[in-house]
């Protein structure tokens, strides 16, 4: 039975991440700290060998792909873009906290769509459609291992909505430059429309550290 691997990896840190802003479709680059941390992760650990790299077309993801996989062919897929935060886009909690609609959105567990934005259900449907097309491509071209460089929110949606074994949403968060390896088979996909959460990426990283900052003392170029 053929097994296919998709390595879901979150992009590196941006200035928006550092400032706690809701960055969805805003197209910002990595910050210098983000670039440095990616290089340090790559030096300290081992990212999976892949046949192809698929990325969100936003530059924080394409730039991450170029750092982690500079010699691999890369395609940008709009299906794997981050959630559209609508009116909350590129704003911080401090800027939004006194807006009643924002407070209502938070109290709902962010299960509703922000004004002018996407709901979690819409994000998952879009991402699931992308996963189906990617898996079809992998089977057709015999691509056994693909890196998917995308966004933290979208990774959480995929793991929570389609991952086996099932896990609570708080265990689906990943740090910058980190992620999970998924195993997919045609039988599992046809039966359950799901994938197995197999391990963490990069190799050598402990799952308990997947949402933790890079340990002090590790720097690119060491």
PDB file of C-alpha atoms in Angstrom:
ATOM      1  CA  UNK A   1       0.000   0.000   0.000  1.00  0.00           C
ATOM      2  CA  UNK A   2       1.522   3.308  -1.074  1.00  0.00           C
ATOM      3  CA  UNK A   3       1.846   5.921   1.659  1.00  0.00           C
ATOM      4  CA  UNK A   4       2.206   9.619   0.954  1.00  0.00           C
ATOM      5  CA  UNK A   5       3.623  12.258   3.283  1.00  0.00           C
ATOM      6  CA  UNK A   6       2.674  15.931   3.497  1.00  0.00           C
ATOM      7  CA  UNK A   7       4.802  18.022   5.843  1.00  0.00           C
ATOM      8  CA  UNK A   8       2.718  20.944   7.145  1.00  0.00           C
ATOM      9  CA  UNK A   9       5.139  23.703   8.158  1.00  0.00           C
ATOM     10  CA  UNK A  10       4.259  27.148   9.457  1.00  0.00           C
ATOM     11  CA  UNK A  11       6.029  30.175   7.991  1.00  0.00           C
ATOM     12  CA  UNK A  12       8.722  32.045   9.912  1.00  0.00           C
ATOM     13  CA  UNK A  13       8.064  34.939  12.239  1.00  0.00           C
ATOM     14  CA  UNK A  14       6.889  38.322  10.969  1.00  0.00           C
ATOM     15  CA  UNK A  15       6.725  41.746  12.576  1.00  0.00           C
ATOM     16  CA  UNK A  16       2.963  41.267  12.745  1.00  0.00           C
ATOM     17  CA  UNK A  17       3.434  38.084  14.798  1.00  0.00           C
ATOM     18  CA  UNK A  18       5.719  39.925  17.202  1.00  0.00           C
ATOM     19  CA  UNK A  19       3.175  42.737  17.605  1.00  0.00           C
ATOM     20  CA  UNK A  20       0.222  40.378  18.106  1.00  0.00           C
ATOM     21  CA  UNK A  21      -1.719  41.628  15.103  1.00  0.00           C
ATOM     22  CA  UNK A  22      -4.380  39.634  13.236  1.00  0.00           C
ATOM     23  CA  UNK A  23      -2.479  38.993  10.012  1.00  0.00           C
ATOM     24  CA  UNK A  24      -4.422  37.010   7.461  1.00  0.00           C
ATOM     25  CA  UNK A  25      -4.328  38.237   3.883  1.00  0.00           C
ATOM     26  CA  UNK A  26      -1.997  41.167   4.625  1.00  0.00           C
ATOM     27  CA  UNK A  27       1.081  40.326   2.557  1.00  0.00           C
ATOM     28  CA  UNK A  28       4.074  41.051   4.758  1.00  0.00           C
ATOM     29  CA  UNK A  29       7.589  39.552   4.626  1.00  0.00           C
ATOM     30  CA  UNK A  30       9.480  37.723   7.326  1.00  0.00           C
ATOM     31  CA  UNK A  31      11.225  39.911   9.865  1.00  0.00           C
ATOM     32  CA  UNK A  32      14.959  39.522  10.378  1.00  0.00           C
ATOM     33  CA  UNK A  33      14.379  37.545  13.570  1.00  0.00           C
ATOM     34  CA  UNK A  34      12.133  35.200  11.596  1.00  0.00           C
ATOM     35  CA  UNK A  35      14.790  34.609   8.950  1.00  0.00           C
ATOM     36  CA  UNK A  36      17.459  34.028  11.587  1.00  0.00           C
ATOM     37  CA  UNK A  37      15.297  31.549  13.522  1.00  0.00           C
ATOM     38  CA  UNK A  38      14.508  29.569  10.375  1.00  0.00           C
ATOM     39  CA  UNK A  39      18.203  29.272   9.572  1.00  0.00           C
ATOM     40  CA  UNK A  40      18.880  28.178  13.164  1.00  0.00           C
ATOM     41  CA  UNK A  41      16.121  25.558  13.046  1.00  0.00           C
ATOM     42  CA  UNK A  42      17.472  24.263   9.758  1.00  0.00           C
ATOM     43  CA  UNK A  43      20.957  23.985  11.255  1.00  0.00           C
ATOM     44  CA  UNK A  44      19.860  22.418  14.536  1.00  0.00           C
ATOM     45  CA  UNK A  45      17.282  19.976  13.123  1.00  0.00           C
ATOM     46  CA  UNK A  46      16.547  18.174   9.860  1.00  0.00           C
ATOM     47  CA  UNK A  47      13.677  19.193   7.627  1.00  0.00           C
ATOM     48  CA  UNK A  48      12.167  16.324   5.608  1.00  0.00           C
ATOM     49  CA  UNK A  49      13.444  15.510   2.152  1.00  0.00           C
ATOM     50  CA  UNK A  50      10.686  16.285  -0.335  1.00  0.00           C
ATOM     51  CA  UNK A  51       9.862  15.918  -4.014  1.00  0.00           C
ATOM     52  CA  UNK A  52       8.087  19.275  -4.263  1.00  0.00           C
ATOM     53  CA  UNK A  53       7.219  22.330  -2.175  1.00  0.00           C
ATOM     54  CA  UNK A  54       3.725  23.825  -2.144  1.00  0.00           C
ATOM     55  CA  UNK A  55       3.228  27.175  -0.457  1.00  0.00           C
ATOM     56  CA  UNK A  56       0.652  29.794   0.314  1.00  0.00           C
ATOM     57  CA  UNK A  57       1.365  32.551  -2.238  1.00  0.00           C
ATOM     58  CA  UNK A  58       1.834  35.160   0.509  1.00  0.00           C
ATOM     59  CA  UNK A  59       5.453  36.237   0.770  1.00  0.00           C
ATOM     60  CA  UNK A  60       6.007  35.178   4.387  1.00  0.00           C
ATOM     61  CA  UNK A  61       5.393  31.607   3.189  1.00  0.00           C
ATOM     62  CA  UNK A  62       7.250  31.755  -0.111  1.00  0.00           C
ATOM     63  CA  UNK A  63      10.224  33.336   1.651  1.00  0.00           C
ATOM     64  CA  UNK A  64      10.153  30.539   4.254  1.00  0.00           C
ATOM     65  CA  UNK A  65      10.083  27.956   1.468  1.00  0.00           C
ATOM     66  CA  UNK A  66      13.107  29.563  -0.175  1.00  0.00           C
ATOM     67  CA  UNK A  67      15.067  29.418   3.089  1.00  0.00           C
ATOM     68  CA  UNK A  68      14.143  25.841   3.991  1.00  0.00           C
ATOM     69  CA  UNK A  69      14.080  24.354   0.485  1.00  0.00           C
ATOM     70  CA  UNK A  70      16.163  26.598  -1.790  1.00  0.00           C
ATOM     71  CA  UNK A  71      16.778  23.870  -4.381  1.00  0.00           C
ATOM     72  CA  UNK A  72      13.258  22.479  -4.618  1.00  0.00           C
ATOM     73  CA  UNK A  73      10.553  23.417  -7.103  1.00  0.00           C
ATOM     74  CA  UNK A  74       7.848  25.496  -5.439  1.00  0.00           C
ATOM     75  CA  UNK A  75       4.236  26.291  -6.382  1.00  0.00           C
ATOM     76  CA  UNK A  76       1.977  28.890  -4.722  1.00  0.00           C
ATOM     77  CA  UNK A  77      -1.590  27.694  -4.050  1.00  0.00           C
ATOM     78  CA  UNK A  78      -4.309  30.150  -3.003  1.00  0.00           C
ATOM     79  CA  UNK A  79      -6.226  27.344  -1.241  1.00  0.00           C
ATOM     80  CA  UNK A  80      -3.577  27.444   1.491  1.00  0.00           C
ATOM     81  CA  UNK A  81      -3.751  31.164   2.296  1.00  0.00           C
ATOM     82  CA  UNK A  82      -4.494  32.254   5.859  1.00  0.00           C
ATOM     83  CA  UNK A  83      -7.974  33.156   7.095  1.00  0.00           C
ATOM     84  CA  UNK A  84      -9.299  36.502   5.900  1.00  0.00           C
ATOM     85  CA  UNK A  85      -9.881  38.515   9.096  1.00  0.00           C
ATOM     86  CA  UNK A  86     -11.981  41.127   7.323  1.00  0.00           C
ATOM     87  CA  UNK A  87     -12.342  44.294   9.416  1.00  0.00           C
ATOM     88  CA  UNK A  88      -9.980  42.907  12.076  1.00  0.00           C
ATOM     89  CA  UNK A  89      -7.184  42.467   9.503  1.00  0.00           C
ATOM     90  CA  UNK A  90      -3.758  43.833  10.499  1.00  0.00           C
ATOM     91  CA  UNK A  91      -5.079  45.158  13.825  1.00  0.00           C
ATOM     92  CA  UNK A  92      -4.073  44.228  17.359  1.00  0.00           C
ATOM     93  CA  UNK A  93      -6.239  43.254  20.324  1.00  0.00           C
ATOM     94  CA  UNK A  94      -5.525  46.640  21.883  1.00  0.00           C
ATOM     95  CA  UNK A  95      -6.933  48.393  18.817  1.00  0.00           C
ATOM     96  CA  UNK A  96     -10.065  46.229  18.746  1.00  0.00           C
ATOM     97  CA  UNK A  97     -10.899  45.476  22.381  1.00  0.00           C
ATOM     98  CA  UNK A  98     -13.502  48.230  22.764  1.00  0.00           C
ATOM     99  CA  UNK A  99     -15.459  47.278  19.641  1.00  0.00           C
ATOM    100  CA  UNK A 100     -18.616  45.305  20.645  1.00  0.00           C
ATOM    101  CA  UNK A 101     -18.576  43.137  17.506  1.00  0.00           C
ATOM    102  CA  UNK A 102     -14.999  42.134  18.250  1.00  0.00           C
ATOM    103  CA  UNK A 103     -15.843  41.190  21.839  1.00  0.00           C
ATOM    104  CA  UNK A 104     -18.763  39.115  20.548  1.00  0.00           C
ATOM    105  CA  UNK A 105     -16.463  37.404  18.052  1.00  0.00           C
ATOM    106  CA  UNK A 106     -14.007  36.484  20.811  1.00  0.00           C
ATOM    107  CA  UNK A 107     -16.758  35.263  23.137  1.00  0.00           C
ATOM    108  CA  UNK A 108     -18.018  32.944  20.382  1.00  0.00           C
ATOM    109  CA  UNK A 109     -14.622  31.235  20.390  1.00  0.00           C
ATOM    110  CA  UNK A 110     -13.933  32.881  17.007  1.00  0.00           C
ATOM    111  CA  UNK A 111     -16.369  30.407  15.468  1.00  0.00           C
ATOM    112  CA  UNK A 112     -18.092  33.136  13.477  1.00  0.00           C
ATOM    113  CA  UNK A 113     -16.710  35.089  10.548  1.00  0.00           C
ATOM    114  CA  UNK A 114     -15.313  38.544  11.349  1.00  0.00           C
ATOM    115  CA  UNK A 115     -17.167  41.320   9.500  1.00  0.00           C
ATOM    116  CA  UNK A 116     -16.137  40.976   5.871  1.00  0.00           C
ATOM    117  CA  UNK A 117     -13.969  37.940   6.620  1.00  0.00           C
ATOM    118  CA  UNK A 118     -14.029  34.141   6.656  1.00  0.00           C
ATOM    119  CA  UNK A 119     -15.470  31.742   9.206  1.00  0.00           C
ATOM    120  CA  UNK A 120     -13.453  28.725  10.419  1.00  0.00           C
ATOM    121  CA  UNK A 121     -15.822  26.502   8.456  1.00  0.00           C
ATOM    122  CA  UNK A 122     -15.064  28.401   5.256  1.00  0.00           C
ATOM    123  CA  UNK A 123     -11.323  28.220   5.897  1.00  0.00           C
ATOM    124  CA  UNK A 124     -11.482  24.466   6.527  1.00  0.00           C
ATOM    125  CA  UNK A 125     -13.581  23.858   3.408  1.00  0.00           C
ATOM    126  CA  UNK A 126     -11.112  25.826   1.284  1.00  0.00           C
ATOM    127  CA  UNK A 127      -8.091  24.078   2.791  1.00  0.00           C
ATOM    128  CA  UNK A 128      -9.697  20.629   2.518  1.00  0.00           C
ATOM    129  CA  UNK A 129     -10.362  21.237  -1.164  1.00  0.00           C
ATOM    130  CA  UNK A 130      -6.718  22.194  -1.567  1.00  0.00           C
ATOM    131  CA  UNK A 131      -5.599  19.031   0.242  1.00  0.00           C
ATOM    132  CA  UNK A 132      -7.745  16.891  -2.044  1.00  0.00           C
ATOM    133  CA  UNK A 133      -6.253  18.472  -5.159  1.00  0.00           C
ATOM    134  CA  UNK A 134      -2.737  18.167  -3.733  1.00  0.00           C
ATOM    135  CA  UNK A 135      -3.230  14.496  -2.864  1.00  0.00           C
ATOM    136  CA  UNK A 136      -4.583  13.807  -6.365  1.00  0.00           C
ATOM    137  CA  UNK A 137      -1.496  15.492  -7.797  1.00  0.00           C
ATOM    138  CA  UNK A 138       0.790  13.453  -5.579  1.00  0.00           C
ATOM    139  CA  UNK A 139      -0.822  10.153  -6.601  1.00  0.00           C
ATOM    140  CA  UNK A 140      -0.822  11.043 -10.288  1.00  0.00           C
ATOM    141  CA  UNK A 141       2.842  12.109 -10.335  1.00  0.00           C
ATOM    142  CA  UNK A 142       4.052   9.644  -7.669  1.00  0.00           C
ATOM    143  CA  UNK A 143       5.207  12.432  -5.369  1.00  0.00           C
ATOM    144  CA  UNK A 144       5.729  10.540  -2.134  1.00  0.00           C
ATOM    145  CA  UNK A 145       6.786  13.512   0.025  1.00  0.00           C
ATOM    146  CA  UNK A 146       5.684  17.158  -0.263  1.00  0.00           C
ATOM    147  CA  UNK A 147       6.330  20.140   2.008  1.00  0.00           C
ATOM    148  CA  UNK A 148       3.353  22.472   2.461  1.00  0.00           C
ATOM    149  CA  UNK A 149       4.468  25.867   3.797  1.00  0.00           C
ATOM    150  CA  UNK A 150       1.427  27.666   5.128  1.00  0.00           C
ATOM    151  CA  UNK A 151      -0.072  29.562   8.072  1.00  0.00           C
ATOM    152  CA  UNK A 152      -0.639  28.748  11.736  1.00  0.00           C
ATOM    153  CA  UNK A 153      -4.404  29.178  11.639  1.00  0.00           C
ATOM    154  CA  UNK A 154      -4.805  27.034   8.563  1.00  0.00           C
ATOM    155  CA  UNK A 155      -2.594  24.286  10.013  1.00  0.00           C
ATOM    156  CA  UNK A 156      -4.719  24.255  13.169  1.00  0.00           C
ATOM    157  CA  UNK A 157      -7.905  24.002  11.106  1.00  0.00           C
ATOM    158  CA  UNK A 158      -6.568  21.042   9.103  1.00  0.00           C
ATOM    159  CA  UNK A 159      -5.252  19.162  12.137  1.00  0.00           C
ATOM    160  CA  UNK A 160      -8.418  19.716  14.162  1.00  0.00           C
ATOM    161  CA  UNK A 161     -10.853  19.107  11.319  1.00  0.00           C
ATOM    162  CA  UNK A 162      -9.214  16.262   9.409  1.00  0.00           C
ATOM    163  CA  UNK A 163      -6.438  14.774  11.535  1.00  0.00           C
ATOM    164  CA  UNK A 164      -6.452  11.304  13.118  1.00  0.00           C
ATOM    165  CA  UNK A 165      -6.278  10.561  15.954  1.00  0.00           C
ATOM    166  CA  UNK A 166      -8.570  13.403  16.962  1.00  0.00           C
ATOM    167  CA  UNK A 167      -7.094  16.002  19.274  1.00  0.00           C
ATOM    168  CA  UNK A 168      -8.403  19.160  20.986  1.00  0.00           C
ATOM    169  CA  UNK A 169      -7.832  22.411  19.154  1.00  0.00           C
ATOM    170  CA  UNK A 170      -5.362  23.670  21.776  1.00  0.00           C
ATOM    171  CA  UNK A 171      -3.065  20.797  20.752  1.00  0.00           C
ATOM    172  CA  UNK A 172      -3.142  21.892  17.106  1.00  0.00           C
ATOM    173  CA  UNK A 173      -1.088  25.079  17.513  1.00  0.00           C
ATOM    174  CA  UNK A 174       2.381  25.214  15.968  1.00  0.00           C
ATOM    175  CA  UNK A 175       5.251  27.664  16.286  1.00  0.00           C
ATOM    176  CA  UNK A 176       6.973  29.474  13.435  1.00  0.00           C
ATOM    177  CA  UNK A 177       9.069  27.176  11.256  1.00  0.00           C
ATOM    178  CA  UNK A 178       7.546  24.061  12.837  1.00  0.00           C
ATOM    179  CA  UNK A 179       4.763  21.656  11.972  1.00  0.00           C
ATOM    180  CA  UNK A 180       3.590  18.088  11.534  1.00  0.00           C
ATOM    181  CA  UNK A 181       4.136  15.231   9.119  1.00  0.00           C
ATOM    182  CA  UNK A 182       0.899  13.746   7.819  1.00  0.00           C
ATOM    183  CA  UNK A 183       0.482  10.252   6.399  1.00  0.00           C
ATOM    184  CA  UNK A 184      -2.118   9.776   3.675  1.00  0.00           C
ATOM    185  CA  UNK A 185      -3.267   6.677   1.835  1.00  0.00           C
ATOM    186  CA  UNK A 186      -5.902   6.434  -0.913  1.00  0.00           C
ATOM    187  CA  UNK A 187      -7.934   4.083   1.292  1.00  0.00           C
ATOM    188  CA  UNK A 188      -8.003   6.421   4.296  1.00  0.00           C
ATOM    189  CA  UNK A 189      -8.817   9.414   2.128  1.00  0.00           C
ATOM    190  CA  UNK A 190     -11.682   7.663   0.346  1.00  0.00           C
ATOM    191  CA  UNK A 191     -13.088   6.175   3.570  1.00  0.00           C
ATOM    192  CA  UNK A 192     -12.653   9.021   6.047  1.00  0.00           C
ATOM    193  CA  UNK A 193     -11.521  12.067   4.053  1.00  0.00           C
ATOM    194  CA  UNK A 194      -8.793  12.293   6.689  1.00  0.00           C
ATOM    195  CA  UNK A 195      -5.081  11.850   7.303  1.00  0.00           C
ATOM    196  CA  UNK A 196      -2.918  10.428  10.098  1.00  0.00           C
ATOM    197  CA  UNK A 197      -0.939  12.884  12.232  1.00  0.00           C
ATOM    198  CA  UNK A 198       2.304  10.926  12.167  1.00  0.00           C
ATOM    199  CA  UNK A 199       5.061  13.059  13.677  1.00  0.00           C
ATOM    200  CA  UNK A 200       6.573  16.499  14.029  1.00  0.00           C
ATOM    201  CA  UNK A 201       8.661  18.520  11.607  1.00  0.00           C
ATOM    202  CA  UNK A 202      11.539  19.222  11.520  1.00  0.00           C
ATOM    203  CA  UNK A 203      12.913  15.833  12.554  1.00  0.00           C
ATOM    204  CA  UNK A 204      14.514  15.808  15.993  1.00  0.00           C
ATOM    205  CA  UNK A 205      12.089  18.344  17.444  1.00  0.00           C
ATOM    206  CA  UNK A 206      10.060  17.153  20.434  1.00  0.00           C
ATOM    207  CA  UNK A 207       6.301  17.580  20.188  1.00  0.00           C
ATOM    208  CA  UNK A 208       6.286  19.374  23.539  1.00  0.00           C
ATOM    209  CA  UNK A 209       8.447  22.076  21.897  1.00  0.00           C
ATOM    210  CA  UNK A 210       6.384  22.498  18.747  1.00  0.00           C
ATOM    211  CA  UNK A 211       4.722  25.675  19.987  1.00  0.00           C
ATOM    212  CA  UNK A 212       7.677  26.961  22.015  1.00  0.00           C
ATOM    213  CA  UNK A 213      10.183  29.678  21.005  1.00  0.00           C
ATOM    214  CA  UNK A 214      13.573  28.548  19.791  1.00  0.00           C
ATOM    215  CA  UNK A 215      15.847  27.892  22.779  1.00  0.00           C
ATOM    216  CA  UNK A 216      18.367  30.571  23.562  1.00  0.00           C
ATOM    217  CA  UNK A 217      21.899  29.802  22.517  1.00  0.00           C
ATOM    218  CA  UNK A 218      21.072  28.460  19.061  1.00  0.00           C
ATOM    219  CA  UNK A 219      21.898  30.949  16.332  1.00  0.00           C
ATOM    220  CA  UNK A 220      22.208  30.669  12.583  1.00  0.00           C
ATOM    221  CA  UNK A 221      25.815  30.384  11.534  1.00  0.00           C
ATOM    222  CA  UNK A 222      27.008  28.444  14.607  1.00  0.00           C
TER     223      UNK A 222
END
